[in-house]
Coordinates of C-alpha atoms in Angstrom, one line a residue:
M1 CA -0.1 35.1 -2.3
E2 CA 0.9 31.9 -4.3
H3 CA 3.8 33.9 -6.0
R4 CA 5.1 35.2 -2.5
L5 CA 5.1 31.5 -1.1
Q6 CA 7.0 30.2 -4.7
A7 CA 9.3 32.7 -3.9
E8 CA 10.0 31.8 -0.3
A9 CA 10.2 28.2 -1.3
R10 CA 13.0 28.9 -3.8
L11 CA 14.8 31.1 -1.3
S12 CA 14.6 28.5 1.4
R13 CA 15.5 25.4 -1.4
R14 CA 19.0 28.3 -2.0
H15 CA 19.2 28.7 1.8
F16 CA 19.5 24.7 1.7
L17 CA 21.7 24.1 -1.4
G18 CA 23.9 26.8 -0.4
G19 CA 24.2 25.5 3.4
L20 CA 25.2 22.2 2.0
G21 CA 27.7 23.7 -0.4
V22 CA 26.4 21.9 -3.5
A23 CA 25.6 24.7 -5.6
G24 CA 25.5 23.2 -9.7
L25 CA 24.8 19.7 -8.5
G26 CA 21.1 20.4 -8.8
L27 CA 18.3 18.4 -6.5
T28 CA 19.1 15.1 -8.2
G29 CA 23.0 15.2 -7.4
L30 CA 21.9 16.2 -3.7
A31 CA 19.9 12.5 -3.4
S32 CA 22.8 11.0 -4.8
A33 CA 25.3 12.7 -2.8
A34 CA 23.4 11.8 0.3
W35 CA 24.3 7.9 0.1
S36 CA 28.0 9.0 0.0
Q37 CA 28.2 11.3 2.9
T38 CA 26.5 8.6 4.9
L39 CA 28.3 5.8 3.9
P40 CA 31.2 4.1 6.0
A41 CA 34.9 5.6 5.7
P42 CA 37.2 3.0 4.3
G43 CA 38.5 0.4 7.1
E44 CA 35.2 1.8 9.7
A45 CA 34.0 -1.0 11.8
E46 CA 30.6 -2.0 11.3
P47 CA 28.0 -2.8 13.7
A48 CA 28.6 -6.0 16.1
G49 CA 24.6 -6.8 15.1
L50 CA 21.0 -5.6 15.2
D51 CA 20.8 -4.4 18.5
A52 CA 24.2 -2.2 18.3
A53 CA 23.2 -0.6 14.8
A54 CA 19.7 0.1 15.9
H55 CA 20.9 1.3 19.1
A56 CA 23.5 3.8 17.0
R57 CA 20.7 4.7 14.4
P58 CA 17.0 4.1 16.0
A59 CA 15.6 6.4 13.4
A60 CA 16.9 4.4 10.8
F61 CA 16.1 1.2 12.1
L62 CA 12.6 2.3 12.7
D63 CA 12.0 3.8 9.2
R64 CA 13.0 0.2 8.0
V65 CA 10.7 -1.7 9.7
G66 CA 7.9 0.6 10.2
W67 CA 6.4 3.7 8.1
G68 CA 9.0 5.7 10.5
A69 CA 10.1 7.0 13.8
S70 CA 7.7 8.4 16.2
A71 CA 8.3 9.5 19.9
E72 CA 6.5 6.5 20.9
Q73 CA 8.1 4.1 19.0
L74 CA 11.9 5.5 20.0
Q75 CA 10.8 5.0 23.6
A76 CA 9.6 1.7 22.8
L77 CA 12.8 0.6 20.9
S78 CA 15.2 2.2 23.7
R79 CA 13.1 0.1 26.2
M80 CA 13.2 -3.2 24.7
G81 CA 16.3 -2.9 22.5
A82 CA 16.3 -3.8 18.3
S83 CA 15.7 -7.5 18.9
A84 CA 13.1 -7.5 21.3
Y85 CA 11.4 -4.8 19.7
L86 CA 11.4 -6.9 16.0
D87 CA 10.6 -10.0 17.7
A88 CA 7.1 -8.0 18.9
Q89 CA 6.7 -6.7 15.7
L90 CA 6.7 -10.2 13.8
R91 CA 4.5 -11.7 16.0
A92 CA 1.9 -8.8 16.4
P93 CA -1.6 -9.6 16.6
L94 CA -3.8 -9.3 13.6
G95 CA -5.3 -5.9 14.5
P96 CA -3.6 -2.7 14.2
A97 CA -4.2 -1.5 17.9
L98 CA -5.5 1.9 17.1
P99 CA -6.4 4.6 19.3
T100 CA -10.1 3.4 20.3
D101 CA -12.1 6.2 19.2
L102 CA -10.1 6.2 15.8
A103 CA -10.8 2.3 15.6
A104 CA -14.7 2.7 16.0
Q105 CA -14.9 5.4 13.2
L106 CA -12.9 3.4 10.5
A107 CA -14.8 0.5 11.4
A108 CA -18.1 2.3 11.1
L109 CA -17.0 3.6 7.5
P110 CA -19.2 2.1 4.3
V111 CA -16.7 1.2 2.9
N112 CA -16.0 -1.7 5.5
Q113 CA -19.4 -3.6 5.0
P114 CA -18.9 -7.0 3.9
L115 CA -18.9 -6.7 0.2
E116 CA -21.9 -8.9 -0.4
A117 CA -24.1 -6.2 1.4
L118 CA -22.3 -3.2 -0.3
M119 CA -22.0 -4.6 -4.2
P120 CA -25.0 -6.0 -5.2
R121 CA -27.1 -2.9 -3.8
I122 CA -24.5 -0.6 -6.0
V123 CA -24.7 -2.7 -9.3
R124 CA -28.3 -2.9 -9.0
E125 CA -28.8 0.7 -9.1
E126 CA -26.2 1.0 -12.2
R127 CA -28.5 -1.6 -14.0
A128 CA -31.8 0.2 -13.1
I129 CA -30.2 3.6 -14.3
R130 CA -29.3 2.0 -17.7
L131 CA -32.4 0.8 -18.0
A132 CA -34.3 3.8 -17.6
R133 CA -31.8 5.4 -20.2
K134 CA -32.9 2.5 -22.5
N135 CA -36.4 3.0 -22.0
N136 CA -37.3 6.5 -21.6
P137 CA -34.4 8.2 -23.4
Q138 CA -36.1 11.6 -23.2
T139 CA -38.2 12.0 -20.2
D140 CA -36.6 12.2 -16.9
A141 CA -33.4 12.3 -18.6
A142 CA -32.2 15.1 -15.6
E143 CA -33.5 12.5 -13.0
T144 CA -31.6 9.7 -14.6
E145 CA -28.0 12.1 -14.9
A146 CA -29.0 13.4 -11.3
R147 CA -29.0 9.5 -10.3
L148 CA -26.0 8.7 -12.1
K149 CA -23.9 11.1 -10.8
A150 CA -25.0 10.5 -6.9
L151 CA -23.9 7.0 -7.6
N152 CA -20.8 8.0 -9.2
R153 CA -19.6 10.7 -6.2
Y154 CA -20.7 7.3 -4.1
K155 CA -18.1 5.1 -5.6
Y156 CA -15.6 7.4 -5.6
A157 CA -16.1 8.4 -1.8
L158 CA -15.8 4.5 -1.3
T159 CA -12.4 4.3 -2.9
Q160 CA -11.2 7.6 -0.9
Q161 CA -12.6 5.9 2.5
A162 CA -10.2 2.9 1.8
A163 CA -7.3 5.0 1.1
A164 CA -8.2 7.6 4.1
Q165 CA -7.9 4.4 6.3
Q166 CA -4.5 3.2 4.9
V167 CA -3.2 6.8 5.8
W168 CA -4.4 6.5 9.1
L169 CA -3.4 2.8 9.5
G170 CA 0.2 4.3 8.4
L171 CA 0.5 7.0 10.8
Y172 CA -1.4 5.8 14.0
A173 CA -1.3 1.7 14.3
Q174 CA 0.9 -0.2 16.7
N175 CA 1.6 -3.1 14.2
A176 CA 4.0 -0.8 12.0
L177 CA 6.3 -3.6 10.4
Q178 CA 2.8 -5.5 9.0
Q179 CA 1.3 -2.3 7.9
R180 CA 4.6 -1.3 5.9
L181 CA 4.6 -4.8 4.9
S182 CA 0.9 -5.0 3.8
W183 CA 1.8 -1.8 1.4
F184 CA 4.6 -3.7 -0.2
W185 CA 2.0 -6.6 -0.6
L186 CA -0.3 -3.9 -2.0
N187 CA 2.0 -3.5 -4.8
H188 CA 3.1 -7.0 -5.3
F189 CA -0.5 -7.9 -6.0
N190 CA -1.4 -4.8 -7.7
V191 CA -4.9 -3.9 -8.7
F192 CA -6.0 -0.4 -9.9
R193 CA -8.7 1.4 -8.4
G194 CA -11.2 2.0 -11.5
G195 CA -14.5 0.4 -12.0
H196 CA -16.1 -1.8 -9.4
V197 CA -12.6 -2.5 -7.6
G198 CA -12.4 1.0 -6.1
P199 CA -15.4 0.6 -3.7
M200 CA -13.9 -2.6 -3.0
M201 CA -10.3 -1.7 -2.1
G202 CA -10.9 -1.5 1.7
D203 CA -12.0 -5.2 1.4
Y204 CA -8.9 -6.0 -0.3
T205 CA -6.7 -4.3 1.9
Q206 CA -8.3 -5.0 5.0
R207 CA -9.9 -8.6 4.5
V208 CA -7.6 -10.4 1.6
I209 CA -4.0 -8.5 2.3
A210 CA -3.7 -7.4 5.9
P211 CA -4.5 -10.6 7.7
H212 CA -2.0 -12.9 5.7
A213 CA 1.1 -10.2 5.7
L214 CA 3.0 -12.0 7.9
G215 CA 1.6 -15.5 7.5
R216 CA 2.5 -18.2 5.0
F217 CA 2.8 -17.0 1.1
R218 CA 0.9 -20.1 -0.3
D219 CA -2.1 -18.5 1.8
L220 CA -1.7 -14.9 0.8
L221 CA -1.5 -16.3 -3.1
R222 CA -4.7 -17.8 -2.6
A223 CA -6.3 -15.0 -1.1
T224 CA -5.6 -12.5 -3.9
M225 CA -6.5 -15.2 -6.1
F226 CA -9.8 -15.8 -5.2
S227 CA -10.8 -12.1 -4.6
P228 CA -13.0 -10.5 -6.8
Q229 CA -10.7 -7.5 -7.0
M230 CA -8.2 -9.4 -8.5
L231 CA -10.5 -11.3 -10.4
L232 CA -12.0 -8.3 -12.1
Y233 CA -8.8 -6.5 -12.5
L234 CA -6.8 -9.0 -14.2
N235 CA -10.2 -10.8 -16.5
N236 CA -10.2 -14.1 -14.8
A237 CA -13.9 -13.3 -14.5
Q238 CA -14.1 -13.7 -18.3
N239 CA -11.8 -16.7 -18.5
A240 CA -13.9 -19.3 -19.4
R241 CA -13.8 -22.9 -21.2
G242 CA -13.3 -22.2 -25.1
Q243 CA -12.7 -18.3 -24.4
V244 CA -9.6 -18.5 -22.5
N245 CA -8.0 -15.4 -21.3
E246 CA -4.3 -15.6 -20.2
N247 CA -4.2 -12.2 -18.6
Y248 CA -4.0 -13.2 -15.2
A249 CA -2.2 -16.8 -15.5
R250 CA 0.6 -14.6 -17.2
E251 CA 0.8 -12.0 -14.4
V252 CA 0.7 -14.5 -11.5
M253 CA 3.8 -16.3 -12.8
E254 CA 6.1 -13.3 -14.0
L255 CA 4.9 -10.7 -11.3
H256 CA 3.4 -12.3 -8.3
T257 CA 5.1 -16.1 -8.1
L258 CA 7.8 -17.3 -10.3
G259 CA 9.2 -14.1 -11.9
V260 CA 11.0 -13.0 -15.2
G261 CA 13.0 -16.0 -15.9
G262 CA 11.9 -18.2 -13.5
G263 CA 11.6 -21.5 -16.4
Y264 CA 8.1 -21.0 -17.5
T265 CA 6.5 -21.0 -20.8
Q266 CA 3.8 -19.7 -23.0
A267 CA 2.8 -23.3 -23.1
D268 CA 2.4 -23.3 -18.9
V269 CA 0.8 -19.8 -19.0
T270 CA -1.8 -21.2 -21.4
H271 CA -2.5 -24.4 -19.4
L272 CA -2.5 -22.6 -16.3
A273 CA -5.1 -20.2 -17.7
R274 CA -7.6 -23.0 -18.4
A275 CA -7.1 -24.5 -14.9
L276 CA -8.2 -20.9 -13.7
T277 CA -11.2 -21.3 -15.7
G278 CA -14.7 -20.9 -14.3
L279 CA -13.3 -19.1 -11.5
G280 CA -15.5 -15.8 -11.6
V281 CA -17.2 -13.0 -9.7
D282 CA -20.8 -12.4 -9.3
L283 CA -21.7 -8.6 -8.0
L284 CA -25.0 -9.3 -7.8
D285 CA -24.8 -12.4 -5.4
Q286 CA -27.3 -14.5 -7.2
P287 CA -27.4 -18.2 -7.1
V288 CA -25.4 -19.9 -10.2
R289 CA -27.8 -22.0 -12.5
V290 CA -25.8 -24.8 -13.6
R291 CA -27.5 -28.4 -15.0
P292 CA -28.1 -30.9 -12.2
A293 CA -24.9 -33.3 -12.8
L294 CA -22.9 -30.1 -11.9
R295 CA -24.6 -28.5 -9.0
A296 CA -21.9 -30.6 -6.6
D297 CA -19.2 -28.5 -8.1
V298 CA -20.4 -25.0 -7.9
W299 CA -18.6 -22.9 -5.3
R300 CA -18.8 -19.5 -3.9
Q301 CA -17.0 -17.5 -1.2
G302 CA -18.5 -13.8 -0.9
L303 CA -19.0 -12.7 -4.3
V304 CA -16.6 -15.4 -6.2
V305 CA -18.0 -18.1 -7.7
F306 CA -16.7 -21.1 -9.2
N307 CA -18.5 -22.2 -12.2
P308 CA -17.8 -25.7 -13.4
A309 CA -19.8 -25.0 -16.5
R310 CA -17.3 -22.5 -17.4
H311 CA -14.6 -24.3 -16.4
D312 CA -12.1 -26.6 -18.9
P313 CA -11.8 -30.3 -17.6
D314 CA -9.7 -31.3 -20.1
P315 CA -6.0 -32.3 -19.1
K316 CA -3.3 -29.5 -18.0
T317 CA 0.6 -29.8 -17.7
V318 CA 2.0 -26.8 -15.7
L319 CA 5.9 -26.3 -15.1
G320 CA 6.1 -30.5 -16.3
H321 CA 3.5 -31.2 -13.6
T322 CA 0.0 -33.2 -14.5
L323 CA -3.0 -31.6 -12.5
Q324 CA -4.6 -34.3 -11.1
G325 CA -7.6 -32.7 -9.4
H326 CA -11.1 -32.0 -10.5
G327 CA -12.7 -28.7 -11.0
L328 CA -11.7 -26.3 -8.1
E329 CA -8.9 -28.6 -7.1
E330 CA -7.0 -27.8 -10.1
I331 CA -6.9 -23.8 -8.7
D332 CA -5.6 -25.0 -4.9
E333 CA -3.2 -27.7 -6.5
V334 CA -1.6 -24.8 -9.0
I335 CA -1.6 -22.5 -6.1
T336 CA 0.8 -25.2 -3.9
L337 CA 2.6 -25.7 -6.8
L338 CA 3.6 -21.9 -7.7
A339 CA 3.9 -20.9 -3.9
D340 CA 6.3 -24.0 -3.4
H341 CA 8.4 -23.6 -6.4
P342 CA 12.1 -22.1 -6.1
A343 CA 12.0 -19.4 -8.4
T344 CA 9.0 -18.0 -6.3
A345 CA 11.0 -17.9 -3.2
R346 CA 14.1 -16.4 -4.8
H347 CA 11.5 -13.8 -6.8
V348 CA 9.8 -12.7 -3.8
S349 CA 12.8 -12.8 -1.2
A350 CA 14.8 -10.6 -3.6
Q351 CA 12.1 -8.4 -3.8
L352 CA 11.7 -8.2 -0.1
A353 CA 15.6 -7.6 0.2
Q354 CA 15.7 -4.9 -2.4
Y355 CA 12.4 -3.0 -0.5
F356 CA 13.9 -3.4 2.7
V357 CA 17.6 -3.6 3.0
A358 CA 19.5 -2.5 -0.5
D359 CA 18.8 -2.0 -4.2
P360 CA 20.1 -4.3 -5.5
A361 CA 19.3 -6.7 -3.1
P362 CA 22.4 -8.3 -1.7
P363 CA 22.9 -12.0 -3.2
D364 CA 24.2 -13.8 -0.2
L365 CA 21.1 -12.2 1.7
V366 CA 18.6 -13.5 -0.8
E367 CA 20.3 -16.9 -0.4
I368 CA 19.6 -16.9 3.5
M369 CA 16.3 -15.6 3.1
V370 CA 15.6 -18.9 0.2
R371 CA 16.7 -21.3 2.5
R372 CA 14.6 -19.9 5.4
W373 CA 11.8 -19.9 2.7
Q374 CA 11.9 -23.5 2.1
A375 CA 12.6 -24.7 5.7
T376 CA 9.6 -23.2 7.1
G377 CA 6.9 -23.5 3.6
G378 CA 7.1 -19.8 3.0
Q379 CA 6.3 -18.4 6.1
I380 CA 6.7 -14.5 5.6
A381 CA 7.8 -13.5 9.4
E382 CA 10.6 -16.3 9.4
V383 CA 11.8 -15.1 5.9
L384 CA 11.5 -11.3 7.4
R385 CA 13.4 -12.5 10.6
A386 CA 16.1 -14.3 8.6
M387 CA 16.3 -10.8 6.6
F388 CA 16.5 -8.4 9.4
T389 CA 18.7 -10.4 11.7
S390 CA 21.0 -10.7 9.2
A391 CA 24.4 -8.8 9.1
A392 CA 23.8 -7.0 5.8
F393 CA 20.6 -5.4 7.4
A394 CA 22.4 -4.4 10.6
A395 CA 25.1 -3.0 7.6
S396 CA 22.5 -1.2 5.6
L397 CA 21.4 1.0 8.5
R398 CA 24.6 3.0 7.5
Q399 CA 24.0 2.9 3.6
P400 CA 20.3 4.7 3.4
Q401 CA 18.0 4.1 0.6
F402 CA 16.3 6.8 -1.0
K403 CA 12.0 6.9 0.3
D404 CA 9.4 6.2 -2.1
P405 CA 6.5 8.7 -1.4
M406 CA 4.5 6.8 1.0
R407 CA 7.7 5.9 3.1
Y408 CA 8.7 10.1 2.8
V409 CA 5.3 11.5 3.4
L410 CA 4.0 9.0 6.1
S411 CA 7.6 9.2 7.8
A412 CA 7.4 13.0 7.6
L413 CA 4.4 13.4 9.4
R414 CA 5.0 10.6 12.0
A415 CA 8.1 12.6 12.9
T416 CA 5.6 15.8 13.3
L417 CA 2.5 15.0 14.6
G418 CA 1.4 14.5 18.2
G419 CA -1.2 12.2 19.8
A420 CA -4.2 13.5 18.3
P421 CA -5.0 11.6 15.3
I422 CA -5.9 13.8 12.2
R423 CA -9.5 14.5 11.1
N424 CA -9.1 15.4 7.5
P425 CA -6.7 12.9 5.5
Q426 CA -7.4 14.7 2.7
P427 CA -4.0 17.0 2.3
V428 CA -2.2 13.6 2.8
L429 CA -3.7 11.9 0.1
G430 CA -3.2 15.3 -2.1
M431 CA 0.9 15.0 -1.2
L432 CA 1.2 11.3 -2.5
A433 CA -0.9 12.4 -5.4
R434 CA 1.8 15.3 -5.9
L435 CA 4.3 12.8 -5.6
G436 CA 3.3 10.3 -8.2
E437 CA 2.2 7.6 -5.9
P438 CA -1.5 7.9 -5.4
L439 CA -3.2 5.2 -3.4
F440 CA -4.8 2.4 -5.6
G441 CA -3.6 4.6 -8.7
R442 CA -1.2 2.3 -10.3
Q443 CA -3.3 1.3 -13.4
T444 CA -0.3 -1.5 -14.5
P445 CA -0.1 -5.0 -12.6
D446 CA 3.3 -4.5 -11.8
G447 CA 2.5 -1.8 -8.8
Y448 CA 4.5 1.3 -8.0
P449 CA 8.7 0.9 -8.4
L450 CA 10.8 -0.6 -5.7
N451 CA 13.9 1.2 -7.3
A452 CA 15.1 4.5 -5.8
L453 CA 16.1 5.8 -9.3
A454 CA 12.2 5.9 -9.9
W455 CA 11.5 8.3 -7.3
D456 CA 14.8 10.8 -7.4
G457 CA 14.1 12.9 -10.4
S458 CA 14.9 16.7 -10.1
G459 CA 10.9 17.3 -10.2
Q460 CA 9.9 14.5 -7.7
L461 CA 12.6 16.4 -5.1
T462 CA 11.3 19.6 -6.2
A463 CA 7.6 18.4 -5.2
R464 CA 9.2 17.2 -1.8
F465 CA 10.8 20.6 -1.2
E466 CA 6.9 21.8 -1.2
V467 CA 5.4 18.8 0.6
A468 CA 8.0 19.6 3.5
R469 CA 7.4 23.1 3.6
Q470 CA 3.5 22.0 3.8
V471 CA 4.2 19.5 6.8
G472 CA 6.4 22.1 8.4
S473 CA 3.9 24.2 8.8
G474 CA 1.9 21.7 10.7
A475 CA -0.5 21.3 7.5
P476 CA -3.7 22.9 9.6
A477 CA -6.2 21.4 6.9
M478 CA -5.6 18.2 8.4
F479 CA -7.2 19.2 11.7
E480 CA -10.0 20.5 9.7
P481 CA -13.4 19.0 9.5
P482 CA -13.4 15.7 7.5
P483 CA -14.0 16.0 3.8
A484 CA -16.8 15.3 1.8
F485 CA -16.2 11.6 0.7
L486 CA -15.9 10.5 4.5
R487 CA -19.6 11.8 5.1
Q488 CA -21.1 10.9 1.9
N489 CA -24.6 9.4 2.3
A490 CA -25.4 6.5 0.3
P491 CA -27.4 7.2 -3.0
Q492 CA -31.2 6.7 -2.5
G493 CA -31.4 4.1 -5.0
T494 CA -28.9 1.9 -3.0
D495 CA -31.0 1.6 0.0
Q496 CA -28.0 1.7 2.4
T497 CA -27.8 3.5 6.0
D498 CA -25.3 6.1 6.1
T499 CA -22.7 5.1 8.3
S500 CA -20.3 8.0 8.1
M501 CA -17.9 9.7 9.9
A502 CA -20.1 12.8 10.4
G503 CA -20.7 11.9 13.8
A504 CA -18.4 11.2 17.1
A505 CA -15.4 13.4 17.4
L506 CA -15.6 14.2 13.5
R507 CA -18.5 16.1 13.3
P508 CA -18.2 18.5 10.4
E509 CA -19.1 21.5 12.4
L510 CA -16.3 21.2 15.1
K511 CA -14.4 24.2 14.0
P512 CA -10.4 23.2 14.4
T513 CA -8.0 24.8 16.6
R514 CA -5.6 27.2 15.6
R515 CA -2.4 25.0 15.6
P516 CA 1.3 26.7 15.5
P517 CA 3.8 25.3 13.8
P518 CA 5.8 22.1 15.2
D519 CA 8.9 22.7 17.1
L520 CA 10.9 19.8 15.2
A521 CA 14.6 20.8 16.6
R522 CA 13.5 19.7 19.6
S523 CA 11.3 17.1 18.8
P524 CA 12.2 13.2 19.6
V525 CA 12.5 12.2 15.9
Y526 CA 15.2 14.9 15.1
L527 CA 17.3 14.4 18.3
A528 CA 17.5 10.5 17.5
Q529 CA 19.0 11.4 14.1
Q530 CA 20.7 14.5 14.8
A531 CA 24.2 12.7 15.2
Q532 CA 23.8 11.7 11.7
L533 CA 23.4 14.9 10.3
S534 CA 26.7 16.2 8.1
V535 CA 28.0 19.4 9.0
A536 CA 26.7 20.6 6.0
T537 CA 23.1 20.1 7.0
L538 CA 23.3 21.5 10.4
R539 CA 25.0 24.8 8.9
A540 CA 21.7 24.9 6.5
L541 CA 19.6 24.5 9.7
A542 CA 21.5 27.1 11.8
Q543 CA 20.5 29.6 8.7
A544 CA 16.8 29.4 8.9
D545 CA 14.6 32.1 9.3
N546 CA 11.7 30.9 10.8
R547 CA 10.6 27.6 12.3
V548 CA 8.6 26.7 9.4
Q549 CA 11.5 27.3 7.0
W550 CA 13.6 25.1 9.7
N551 CA 11.1 22.1 9.6
A552 CA 11.2 22.3 5.6
L553 CA 14.8 22.3 5.5
W554 CA 15.1 19.2 7.6
L555 CA 12.3 17.3 6.6
S556 CA 13.7 18.0 2.8
S557 CA 17.1 17.5 3.9
P558 CA 19.3 14.2 2.6
E559 CA 19.5 12.5 6.0
F560 CA 15.4 12.7 6.0
M561 CA 14.9 11.7 2.8
N562 CA 17.5 8.7 2.6
A563 CA 17.1 6.2 5.6

């Protein structure tokens, strides 16, 4: 069976490549050819503005300001016009406005518990297992190993629940721009899912990043700096007076704020690290013990603790500025210093323009965004408004970007799925892993690449064709009962109530309804994009032997993979 499917995939790929008339270019050449096919001809007039550009290319516009076009969003765009649609997205309320049943099910996920309720129990169980191993290495070894495996399964399930939640939000949330921007910030402030960070990713995505995604950059920087996930991932939890760890200080300057060439020195990194000493994490949520003279300076927020006994109180100078604060005040002082620095405005604006508009970022557009940043004190929504309403953005809809895996998979699913939410997100997570962008899986602090060249290799495009075939078939596994990680009970030793998604509409005993492959040739998204398809692509689609093949060819076409 597998050999037959592989043979069919090769046949379909030959049909598509032959139809496009690019034999010999290879898949990488095909991706490059896609850009040249859709660039404006010499002397061709550019769109008059955002509304005209979006009216001409509605699917491309929705691909840029969200996770891809859907039938519902195409209707809203047609009714409102691009300017009003964009304004509504920039002013979107914090909540994602999900379907009622889905919202209730996500809220009930164990991963969405407050960290103070979730993590201490996990850590106490880990310590109890280690103590049992130490005190009774021979007796009850099998029981101890069983407890450890159960705990690790639960931690993995929590991480996967957070990833599944991101898929559901990407597919069904009404605040599409905020969801897309949250993904940008998750990469900008990247943390890896290993260790204790994974079970806390629901908190990081929904309580640290999402509420600040369209707010003030200074607040977003502070939220990440005071998050247990970041402090553990970049080792600031080990940063203490006399044992300075510079990992986080270096990355917050190089990646999060000023950027490479932002004017900082090694001395600035060292002094920033000293300012951050004492800011750490207590996963057991226990009282901080310090001598009486320091008790007034102890600070706690959730699992994050500032311990004045671990803080370096000596004078520090960062970026030529002598810190005037005391203890925790120094950290707030450096947050303001970094967030308001002109190099930060330029670095972050350039990355936003690269992600949403063009690679490389147009210099004139970056200048517009920097001026808006400085005029508004780093209000992200206003910086984005300047970017999206620029002539450069309107023109860019005619100069498509090659989609990274997250954009590609979610846009393909949004173009394909109907109104009923999927029940099993595991196939989607598998697609992202196969394409090299598993959720929360980037081990290095730089996050997944923004540039298209990182994603358009021949192996990537071959995998995309396989994903296109899977989605084009309707991916029936997505409508099967939920996977084990959504029905995972807490280990007995953690003494937690099971609040999994095994109930309601996702009961595992419910059998999936047999679903025919979607008729994408009549879908609103295809019809909205049809005018932009090249003659070669239309010819290839006309040669498809069946609906699944037609769907796969469109979803793997240059015009769909670039938007």
